[in-house]
CSV table of C-alpha atoms in Angstrom, one decimal:
chain,number,residue,atom,x,y,z
A,1,MET,CA,10.8,-15.8,65.3
A,2,LYS,CA,10.7,-19.6,65.4
A,3,ILE,CA,11.3,-21.4,62.2
A,4,LEU,CA,10.9,-25.0,61.3
A,5,VAL,CA,12.9,-26.5,58.4
A,6,VAL,CA,11.6,-29.9,57.0
A,7,GLY,CA,14.2,-32.3,55.6
A,8,SER,CA,17.5,-34.0,56.5
A,9,GLY,CA,20.0,-33.4,53.6
A,10,GLY,CA,22.8,-31.0,52.8
A,11,ARG,CA,20.3,-28.5,51.3
A,12,GLU,CA,18.4,-28.4,54.6
A,13,HIS,CA,21.6,-28.0,56.7
A,14,ALA,CA,22.5,-25.1,54.5
A,15,LEU,CA,19.0,-23.6,54.9
A,16,VAL,CA,19.2,-24.1,58.7
A,17,TRP,CA,22.7,-22.5,58.8
A,18,LYS,CA,21.6,-19.4,56.9
A,19,ILE,CA,18.3,-19.0,58.6
A,20,ALA,CA,20.0,-19.1,62.0
A,21,GLN,CA,22.0,-16.0,61.0
A,22,SER,CA,18.9,-13.9,60.8
A,23,PRO,CA,18.5,-11.3,63.6
A,24,HIS,CA,14.8,-12.0,63.4
A,25,VAL,CA,15.2,-15.6,64.4
A,26,ASP,CA,15.4,-16.9,68.0
A,27,THR,CA,15.1,-20.7,67.4
A,28,VAL,CA,15.5,-22.9,64.4
A,29,PHE,CA,14.0,-26.4,64.4
A,30,VAL,CA,14.7,-29.0,61.8
A,31,ALA,CA,12.7,-32.2,61.3
A,32,PRO,CA,14.2,-34.7,61.2
A,33,GLY,CA,17.6,-33.2,60.6
A,34,ASN,CA,21.0,-34.9,60.8
A,35,ALA,CA,24.2,-35.0,62.8
A,36,GLY,CA,25.3,-31.6,61.4
A,37,THR,CA,22.0,-29.7,61.8
A,38,ALA,CA,22.1,-30.6,65.5
A,39,THR,CA,25.0,-28.2,65.9
A,40,ASP,CA,23.2,-25.3,64.1
A,41,ALA,CA,19.6,-25.9,65.2
A,42,VAL,CA,17.3,-28.1,67.3
A,43,ASN,CA,16.6,-31.5,65.7
A,44,VAL,CA,13.1,-32.8,66.0
A,45,PRO,CA,12.5,-36.6,65.4
A,46,ILE,CA,9.6,-36.2,63.0
A,47,ALA,CA,9.9,-37.6,59.5
A,48,ALA,CA,9.3,-35.3,56.6
A,49,GLU,CA,6.2,-37.3,55.4
A,50,LYS,CA,4.5,-37.1,58.8
A,51,PHE,CA,2.4,-34.0,57.9
A,52,ASP,CA,0.0,-34.3,60.9
A,53,GLU,CA,2.8,-34.6,63.4
A,54,LEU,CA,4.7,-31.7,61.8
A,55,ILE,CA,1.6,-29.5,62.0
A,56,ARG,CA,1.0,-30.4,65.6
A,57,PHE,CA,4.6,-29.6,66.4
A,58,ALA,CA,4.4,-26.2,64.6
A,59,LYS,CA,1.3,-25.3,66.5
A,60,ASN,CA,2.5,-26.5,69.9
A,61,ASN,CA,5.8,-24.6,69.5
A,62,ALA,CA,4.4,-21.4,68.0
A,63,VAL,CA,6.4,-21.8,64.8
A,64,ASP,CA,6.2,-18.6,62.7
A,65,LEU,CA,7.3,-20.1,59.4
A,66,THR,CA,7.9,-23.6,58.1
A,67,VAL,CA,10.4,-24.1,55.3
A,68,ILE,CA,10.1,-27.2,53.1
A,69,GLY,CA,13.4,-28.4,51.7
A,70,PRO,CA,12.9,-31.7,49.7
A,71,GLU,CA,10.6,-32.3,46.7
A,72,GLY,CA,8.8,-35.4,48.2
A,73,PRO,CA,6.7,-33.5,50.8
A,74,LEU,CA,6.1,-30.6,48.4
A,75,CYS,CA,4.7,-33.0,45.7
A,76,ASP,CA,2.6,-34.8,48.3
A,77,GLY,CA,0.9,-31.6,49.4
A,78,ILE,CA,2.6,-30.5,52.6
A,79,VAL,CA,2.1,-26.8,51.8
A,80,ASP,CA,-1.6,-27.4,51.3
A,81,ALA,CA,-1.8,-29.2,54.6
A,82,PHE,CA,-0.1,-26.4,56.5
A,83,SER,CA,-2.1,-23.7,54.7
A,84,ARG,CA,-5.4,-25.3,55.7
A,85,GLU,CA,-4.3,-24.9,59.3
A,86,LYS,CA,-3.5,-21.2,58.7
A,87,LEU,CA,0.2,-21.9,59.2
A,88,LYS,CA,2.7,-19.9,57.2
A,89,VAL,CA,4.8,-22.2,55.0
A,90,PHE,CA,7.4,-21.5,52.3
A,91,GLY,CA,7.1,-23.7,49.2
A,92,PRO,CA,4.7,-24.4,46.3
A,93,THR,CA,1.4,-26.2,46.6
A,94,LYS,CA,0.8,-29.8,45.4
A,95,ALA,CA,-0.7,-28.5,42.2
A,96,ALA,CA,2.2,-26.2,41.5
A,97,SER,CA,4.7,-28.9,42.4
A,98,GLN,CA,3.5,-30.9,39.4
A,99,LEU,CA,6.3,-29.0,37.5
A,100,GLU,CA,8.7,-31.4,39.2
A,101,ALA,CA,6.4,-34.3,40.1
A,102,SER,CA,5.4,-35.0,36.4
A,103,LYS,CA,7.7,-34.4,33.5
A,104,VAL,CA,4.7,-34.7,31.2
A,105,PHE,CA,2.9,-31.9,33.1
A,106,CYS,CA,6.1,-29.8,32.9
A,107,LYS,CA,6.2,-30.3,29.1
A,108,LYS,CA,2.6,-29.2,28.7
A,109,VAL,CA,3.4,-26.0,30.6
A,110,LEU,CA,6.5,-25.4,28.5
A,111,ARG,CA,4.6,-26.0,25.3
A,112,SER,CA,1.7,-23.8,26.4
A,113,ALA,CA,4.1,-20.9,27.0
A,114,SER,CA,6.2,-21.6,23.8
A,115,ILE,CA,9.3,-22.1,26.0
A,116,PRO,CA,12.2,-23.9,24.1
A,117,CYS,CA,12.7,-27.5,25.2
A,118,ALA,CA,13.6,-30.9,23.8
A,119,GLU,CA,11.2,-32.7,21.5
A,120,GLU,CA,9.6,-35.7,23.3
A,121,GLN,CA,7.3,-38.6,23.0
A,122,VAL,CA,5.4,-40.0,25.9
A,123,PHE,CA,4.6,-43.7,26.4
A,124,THR,CA,2.7,-45.8,29.0
A,125,SER,CA,4.5,-49.1,28.2
A,126,ALA,CA,7.9,-50.3,27.3
A,127,GLU,CA,6.6,-52.1,24.2
A,128,ALA,CA,5.1,-48.8,22.8
A,129,ALA,CA,8.4,-46.9,23.4
A,130,GLU,CA,10.5,-49.7,21.8
A,131,ARG,CA,8.1,-49.9,18.8
A,132,PHE,CA,8.5,-46.1,18.3
A,133,ILE,CA,12.3,-46.3,18.3
A,134,ASN,CA,12.3,-49.2,15.9
A,135,GLU,CA,9.9,-47.6,13.5
A,136,ARG,CA,11.1,-44.0,13.6
A,137,TYR,CA,14.8,-44.9,13.5
A,138,ALA,CA,14.7,-48.2,11.5
A,139,ASP,CA,17.6,-47.3,9.2
A,140,LEU,CA,20.1,-45.9,11.8
A,141,GLY,CA,21.2,-49.1,13.5
A,142,GLU,CA,23.0,-48.3,16.8
A,143,GLY,CA,23.7,-44.7,15.8
A,144,ILE,CA,21.0,-42.8,17.7
A,145,SER,CA,21.2,-40.8,20.9
A,146,MET,CA,18.3,-40.1,23.1
A,147,VAL,CA,17.3,-39.3,26.7
A,148,VAL,CA,14.9,-41.7,28.4
A,149,LYS,CA,13.1,-40.3,31.5
A,150,ALA,CA,10.7,-41.6,34.1
A,151,ASP,CA,7.8,-39.2,34.4
A,152,GLY,CA,7.7,-39.0,38.2
A,153,LEU,CA,10.2,-38.3,41.1
A,154,ALA,CA,13.3,-40.5,41.0
A,155,ALA,CA,15.8,-38.7,43.3
A,156,GLY,CA,17.5,-37.1,40.4
A,157,LYS,CA,18.3,-40.4,38.8
A,158,GLY,CA,15.4,-40.9,36.5
A,159,ALA,CA,16.9,-39.4,33.4
A,160,VAL,CA,19.2,-41.7,31.4
A,161,VAL,CA,21.4,-40.3,28.7
A,162,CYS,CA,21.7,-43.0,26.0
A,163,ARG,CA,24.3,-42.9,23.3
A,164,ASN,CA,23.1,-45.8,21.1
A,165,ARG,CA,20.0,-48.0,20.4
A,166,SER,CA,21.1,-50.7,22.9
A,167,GLU,CA,21.4,-48.2,25.8
A,168,ILE,CA,17.9,-46.7,24.9
A,169,PHE,CA,16.3,-50.2,25.1
A,170,GLN,CA,18.2,-50.9,28.4
A,171,ALA,CA,16.9,-47.6,29.9
A,172,ILE,CA,13.3,-48.3,28.8
A,173,ASP,CA,13.6,-51.8,30.3
A,174,ARG,CA,14.9,-50.4,33.6
A,175,ILE,CA,12.2,-47.8,34.0
A,176,ALA,CA,9.1,-49.4,32.5
A,177,ARG,CA,9.7,-53.2,33.1
A,178,LYS,CA,12.0,-53.6,36.0
A,179,ARG,CA,10.4,-50.5,37.7
A,180,GLU,CA,13.7,-49.3,39.2
A,181,PHE,CA,12.0,-46.0,40.0
A,182,GLY,CA,8.7,-47.5,41.0
A,183,SER,CA,5.5,-45.7,40.0
A,184,ALA,CA,7.7,-42.8,38.6
A,185,GLY,CA,7.9,-45.1,35.6
A,186,ASP,CA,4.2,-45.4,34.9
A,187,ARG,CA,4.9,-43.1,32.0
A,188,ILE,CA,8.2,-42.7,30.2
A,189,LEU,CA,9.5,-39.9,28.0
A,190,VAL,CA,11.8,-40.4,25.1
A,191,GLU,CA,13.5,-37.1,24.3
A,192,GLU,CA,16.0,-35.8,21.8
A,193,LEU,CA,19.5,-35.4,23.3
A,194,LEU,CA,20.2,-31.7,23.5
A,195,ARG,CA,23.9,-30.7,23.2
A,196,GLY,CA,25.6,-27.8,24.8
A,197,ARG,CA,26.5,-26.8,28.4
A,198,GLU,CA,24.2,-27.2,31.4
A,199,CYS,CA,23.5,-24.7,34.1
A,200,SER,CA,21.1,-24.4,37.0
A,201,VAL,CA,19.0,-21.2,37.1
A,202,PHE,CA,17.2,-20.4,40.3
A,203,ALA,CA,14.6,-17.8,41.1
A,204,VAL,CA,12.3,-17.0,44.0
A,205,THR,CA,8.7,-15.9,43.2
A,206,ASP,CA,5.5,-15.1,45.0
A,207,GLY,CA,3.5,-15.8,41.8
A,208,ARG,CA,3.7,-12.2,40.6
A,209,THR,CA,7.3,-11.0,41.1
A,210,ILE,CA,10.3,-13.0,40.1
A,211,MET,CA,13.7,-12.5,41.7
A,212,SER,CA,16.6,-14.3,40.1
A,213,LEU,CA,19.4,-15.8,42.2
A,214,PRO,CA,23.0,-16.5,41.2
A,215,VAL,CA,23.4,-19.2,38.5
A,216,ALA,CA,25.2,-22.4,39.6
A,217,GLN,CA,26.7,-25.3,37.7
A,218,ASP,CA,26.0,-28.8,38.9
A,219,HIS,CA,27.9,-32.0,38.3
A,220,LYS,CA,25.3,-34.8,38.0
A,221,ARG,CA,27.5,-37.7,36.8
A,222,ALA,CA,29.2,-39.9,39.4
A,223,LEU,CA,32.7,-39.9,37.9
A,224,ASP,CA,35.4,-37.4,36.9
A,225,GLY,CA,35.0,-36.1,33.3
A,226,ASP,CA,31.2,-36.4,33.6
A,227,ARG,CA,31.3,-40.1,33.2
A,228,GLY,CA,29.2,-42.8,35.0
A,229,PRO,CA,25.6,-42.8,36.0
A,230,ASN,CA,23.5,-39.8,37.0
A,231,THR,CA,23.4,-39.1,40.7
A,232,GLY,CA,21.6,-36.6,43.0
A,233,GLY,CA,24.6,-34.3,42.4
A,234,MET,CA,28.3,-34.7,43.1
A,235,GLY,CA,29.2,-31.0,43.4
A,236,ALA,CA,28.6,-27.5,42.1
A,237,PHE,CA,30.1,-24.1,41.8
A,238,CYS,CA,28.6,-20.6,41.8
A,239,PRO,CA,28.5,-18.4,39.8
A,240,THR,CA,29.2,-19.9,36.4
A,241,GLN,CA,30.8,-17.9,33.6
A,242,LEU,CA,28.4,-19.7,31.2
A,243,VAL,CA,25.7,-17.2,31.9
A,244,SER,CA,26.4,-13.5,31.5
A,245,GLU,CA,24.1,-10.8,32.9
A,246,GLU,CA,22.7,-10.3,29.4
A,247,LEU,CA,21.9,-14.1,29.0
A,248,LEU,CA,20.3,-14.2,32.5
A,249,LEU,CA,18.0,-11.3,31.5
A,250,GLN,CA,17.1,-13.3,28.3
A,251,ILE,CA,16.4,-16.4,30.4
A,252,GLU,CA,14.2,-14.4,32.8
A,253,ARG,CA,12.3,-12.9,29.9
A,254,ASP,CA,11.9,-16.0,27.7
A,255,VAL,CA,11.8,-18.8,30.3
A,256,LEU,CA,11.1,-17.9,33.9
A,257,VAL,CA,8.5,-15.2,33.4
A,258,PRO,CA,6.5,-17.2,30.8
A,259,THR,CA,6.6,-20.2,33.1
A,260,VAL,CA,5.1,-18.3,36.1
A,261,HIS,CA,2.4,-16.8,33.8
A,262,ALA,CA,1.6,-20.2,32.4
A,263,MET,CA,1.2,-21.6,35.9
A,264,ASN,CA,-1.1,-18.8,36.8
A,265,ARG,CA,-3.2,-19.5,33.7
A,266,ALA,CA,-3.4,-23.1,34.7
A,267,ARG,CA,-4.6,-22.0,38.2
A,268,CYS,CA,-1.4,-23.4,39.8
A,269,ARG,CA,0.0,-20.2,41.2
A,270,PHE,CA,3.7,-20.8,42.0
A,271,GLN,CA,5.2,-19.5,45.2
A,272,GLY,CA,8.7,-20.6,46.4
A,273,ILE,CA,11.9,-21.6,44.6
A,274,LEU,CA,11.7,-22.2,40.9
A,275,PHE,CA,14.7,-24.2,39.7
A,276,GLY,CA,15.3,-24.6,36.0
A,277,GLY,CA,17.9,-27.0,34.6
A,278,LEU,CA,18.8,-25.5,31.3
A,279,MET,CA,20.9,-26.6,28.3
A,280,LEU,CA,22.7,-23.7,26.6
A,281,THR,CA,22.5,-24.7,23.0
A,282,THR,CA,24.0,-22.8,20.1
A,283,ASN,CA,20.7,-21.1,19.4
A,284,VAL,CA,18.7,-20.5,22.6
A,285,PRO,CA,18.6,-21.8,26.2
A,286,LYS,CA,16.4,-24.8,26.4
A,287,VAL,CA,14.7,-26.2,29.5
A,288,LEU,CA,15.7,-29.7,30.5
A,289,GLU,CA,13.5,-29.9,33.6
A,290,TYR,CA,12.0,-27.9,36.4
A,291,ASN,CA,12.4,-28.5,40.1
A,292,VAL,CA,10.3,-26.8,42.7
A,293,ARG,CA,12.9,-26.4,45.4
A,294,PHE,CA,16.6,-25.6,45.8
A,295,GLY,CA,19.0,-28.0,44.2
A,296,ASP,CA,21.4,-30.0,46.3
A,297,PRO,CA,24.3,-29.2,46.2
A,298,GLU,CA,23.6,-25.9,44.3
A,299,CYS,CA,21.8,-24.6,47.4
A,300,GLN,CA,25.0,-24.9,49.5
A,301,THR,CA,27.0,-22.8,47.0
A,302,ILE,CA,24.3,-20.1,46.6
A,303,LEU,CA,23.6,-19.6,50.3
A,304,MET,CA,27.4,-19.5,51.1
A,305,ARG,CA,27.5,-16.3,49.0
A,306,LEU,CA,24.3,-14.7,50.3
A,307,GLU,CA,25.0,-11.6,52.5
A,308,SER,CA,21.3,-10.6,53.0
A,309,ASP,CA,18.8,-12.0,55.4
A,310,TRP,CA,17.2,-15.1,53.7
A,311,VAL,CA,14.3,-15.0,56.2
A,312,ASP,CA,13.3,-11.6,54.8
A,313,VAL,CA,13.1,-13.1,51.3
A,314,MET,CA,11.0,-16.0,52.4
A,315,MET,CA,8.5,-13.9,54.4
A,316,ALA,CA,8.1,-11.6,51.4
A,317,VAL,CA,7.2,-14.6,49.2
A,318,VAL,CA,4.8,-16.1,51.7
A,319,GLU,CA,3.1,-12.7,52.3
A,320,GLY,CA,3.0,-11.9,48.5
A,321,ARG,CA,5.1,-8.7,48.7
A,322,LEU,CA,8.3,-9.7,47.0
A,323,GLU,CA,8.0,-6.7,44.7
A,324,SER,CA,8.7,-4.4,47.6
A,325,LEU,CA,11.8,-6.2,48.7
A,326,GLU,CA,15.3,-4.9,48.0
A,327,PRO,CA,17.3,-7.4,45.9
A,328,PRO,CA,19.6,-9.6,48.0
A,329,ARG,CA,23.3,-8.8,48.4
A,330,TRP,CA,25.8,-11.4,47.2
A,331,SER,CA,29.5,-11.8,48.0
A,332,PRO,CA,31.7,-11.3,45.0
A,333,GLN,CA,33.7,-14.4,46.0
A,334,PRO,CA,32.7,-17.6,44.2
A,335,SER,CA,31.9,-20.8,46.0
A,336,ILE,CA,32.3,-24.5,45.4
A,337,CYS,CA,30.7,-27.6,46.9
A,338,VAL,CA,32.2,-31.1,46.7
A,339,VAL,CA,30.0,-34.0,47.8
A,340,MET,CA,31.7,-36.8,49.7
A,341,ALA,CA,29.8,-40.1,49.2
A,342,SER,CA,29.6,-43.7,50.4
A,343,GLU,CA,31.3,-46.4,48.4
A,344,GLY,CA,28.7,-47.8,45.9
A,345,TYR,CA,26.7,-44.7,45.6
A,346,PRO,CA,24.5,-44.1,43.5
A,347,ASP,CA,23.7,-47.8,43.7
A,348,LYS,CA,24.0,-50.0,46.9
A,349,TYR,CA,26.1,-48.7,49.7
A,350,GLN,CA,26.7,-49.4,53.4
A,351,THR,CA,26.0,-47.1,56.3
A,352,GLY,CA,27.1,-46.9,59.9
A,353,HIS,CA,30.8,-46.0,59.4
A,354,PRO,CA,32.3,-43.6,61.9
A,355,ILE,CA,33.5,-40.3,60.3
A,356,ARG,CA,36.8,-38.9,61.5
A,357,GLY,CA,38.5,-35.6,61.0
A,358,LEU,CA,35.4,-33.4,60.9
A,359,ASP,CA,36.8,-30.9,63.4
A,360,GLU,CA,40.1,-30.7,61.6
A,361,ALA,CA,38.3,-30.1,58.3
A,362,ALA,CA,36.0,-27.4,59.8
A,363,ALA,CA,39.0,-25.5,60.9
A,364,VAL,CA,40.1,-24.9,57.3
A,365,GLU,CA,39.6,-21.2,56.4
A,366,ASN,CA,36.5,-20.3,54.5
A,367,VAL,CA,35.0,-23.8,54.6
A,368,LYS,CA,31.6,-24.9,55.9
A,369,ILE,CA,30.8,-28.6,56.2
A,370,PHE,CA,27.1,-29.3,55.5
A,371,HIS,CA,25.9,-32.7,56.6
A,372,ALA,CA,23.6,-34.8,54.4
A,373,GLY,CA,23.6,-38.6,55.1
A,374,THR,CA,24.9,-38.5,58.7
A,375,ALA,CA,23.6,-39.6,62.2
A,376,PHE,CA,24.8,-40.0,65.7
A,377,LYS,CA,25.6,-43.3,67.3
A,378,ASP,CA,27.3,-43.7,70.7
A,379,GLY,CA,28.4,-40.1,70.6
A,380,GLN,CA,30.0,-40.5,67.1
A,381,VAL,CA,29.0,-39.1,63.8
A,382,ILE,CA,28.4,-42.0,61.4
A,383,THR,CA,27.4,-42.3,57.7
A,384,ALA,CA,23.7,-42.7,57.1
A,385,GLY,CA,23.2,-42.2,53.4
A,386,GLY,CA,24.7,-42.2,50.0
A,387,ARG,CA,25.7,-38.6,49.8
A,388,VAL,CA,27.2,-38.0,53.2
A,389,LEU,CA,28.8,-34.6,53.4
A,390,SER,CA,28.9,-31.4,51.3
A,391,ILE,CA,32.2,-29.7,51.7
A,392,THR,CA,31.6,-26.0,50.7
A,393,ALA,CA,34.2,-23.3,50.4
A,394,THR,CA,34.6,-19.7,49.1
A,395,GLY,CA,37.6,-17.9,47.8
A,396,PRO,CA,38.7,-15.0,45.6
A,397,THR,CA,38.6,-17.4,42.6
A,398,ILE,CA,37.0,-20.7,41.8
A,399,SER,CA,40.5,-22.2,41.9
A,400,ALA,CA,41.1,-20.8,45.4
A,401,ALA,CA,37.8,-22.0,46.6
A,402,LYS,CA,38.5,-25.5,45.2
A,403,LEU,CA,41.8,-25.6,47.0
A,404,GLN,CA,40.2,-24.9,50.3
A,405,ALA,CA,37.4,-27.5,49.7
A,406,TYR,CA,39.8,-30.3,48.8
A,407,THR,CA,42.1,-29.3,51.6
A,408,ALA,CA,39.3,-29.9,54.0
A,409,ILE,CA,38.3,-33.2,52.3
A,410,LYS,CA,41.8,-34.6,52.9
A,411,CYS,CA,41.1,-34.3,56.6
A,412,ILE,CA,38.0,-36.5,56.5
A,413,ARG,CA,38.1,-40.3,56.7
A,414,TRP,CA,35.7,-43.2,56.7
A,415,PRO,CA,35.9,-46.6,54.9
A,416,GLY,CA,35.0,-46.3,51.3
A,417,ALA,CA,34.7,-42.4,51.3
A,418,TRP,CA,35.1,-40.9,47.8
A,419,CYS,CA,34.4,-37.8,45.8
A,420,ARG,CA,34.9,-36.4,42.3
A,421,LYS,CA,38.2,-34.7,41.9
A,422,ASP,CA,37.3,-32.3,39.1
A,423,ILE,CA,34.5,-30.2,40.6
A,424,GLY,CA,35.0,-26.7,39.3
A,425,ASP,CA,37.3,-27.6,36.5
A,426,GLN,CA,34.6,-26.7,33.9
A,427,ALA,CA,35.0,-23.1,35.1
A,428,PHE,CA,38.6,-23.2,34.0
A,429,GLN,CA,37.7,-24.6,30.7
A,430,VAL,CA,35.1,-21.9,30.0
A,431,GLU,CA,37.6,-19.2,31.0
A,432,ARG,CA,40.1,-20.6,28.5
A,433,GLU,CA,37.5,-20.7,25.8
A,434,GLN,CA,36.4,-17.2,26.5
A,435,LEU,CA,40.0,-16.0,26.4
A,436,LYS,CA,40.5,-17.6,23.0
A,437,GLU,CA,37.3,-16.0,21.7
A,438,THR,CA,38.5,-12.6,22.9
A,439,ALA,CA,41.9,-13.1,21.4
A,440,SER,CA,40.4,-14.2,18.1
A,441,SER,CA,38.1,-11.1,18.0
A,442,SER,CA,41.0,-8.8,18.7
A,443,GLU,CA,43.0,-10.3,15.8
A,444,ASN,CA,40.0,-9.8,13.5
């Protein structure tokens, strides 16, 4: 088989790497790829938004399956374009991708299926949103907490957690007046701030059968201790102790299955990766958002643990026969991914810095370096984005995997390189809390 992966980030490098391991696959192309994918596949200099050129390439090179990585092309209808040309493609249609493209659409689906989520109000202007806050919470002064969201795609940065009235108005101003996220801010949502622990739940579905994948835990905030602005993701680990087998079954029953059924009722059959960001509240899991593709960096941690053939899974989805497929096999060893970023990210940052120490880092046991924002210049690997590298490792424990990842990170250098130092620490905190609960139960 020949397979084409569309995209250029760490998620796409992980997909390329795993797909290339399939005994069914002879050649993996990636468009446009990065400096890292060039070592595991054949880079093709076609941008992800160039649908016609990608289709022409797939036809001319007898590509058997095209795999779409990022949300942008999915939401713009790349799957529809390939399907019209009778080309097999893995991912949801434009209509189904509205689950991520529009938070308002997502809320309507959740409400129609009675799936727990945050209460929200939708506005088309900053003035209307501000008027609502002033009228509804007139007597609370600064003492209100909300989440302000841009309706459309915003590279994972369009949800602003606000701890007081001033921050709420600042977020409304950024999204609806200053238009920091462009047309994504045509509509804004003001939501209640849910409290609990977040997790990332992934499933693959052909629109009839749902197959859950291991649950990961992402780190969205830029700084240690979950401080600072939201980013596209600064690290993740998999699995998370937050979600037991029993809780995952509950999430499948009460969240994932009703969502797929609701999409079918809306005539938006969903095929591909369904990614739910959930808040584990004291009562029930509540959906924060849906994405229609693998998360980045969660994808890296999940695929590092996959022992089965991912191509078999994707083909079963595309051909509508997921029900007949044996469940994938997963390594019992946990994995962790730490993102190395450019100075200034998630705001302004410089590119073009040579990256040193990659070979030394790659030699660290049980480590794989997935490239994201990298390119080649004069034979050197250079920085070409905000999130530059995803250092991913496995080990017998999260602690051991973390040690390997940060050992590799110490080998890598470029001016302004940085990363969070506490990726995976939440796992240790959960373990301590669970031990306390067990001890308390034993005493009682």
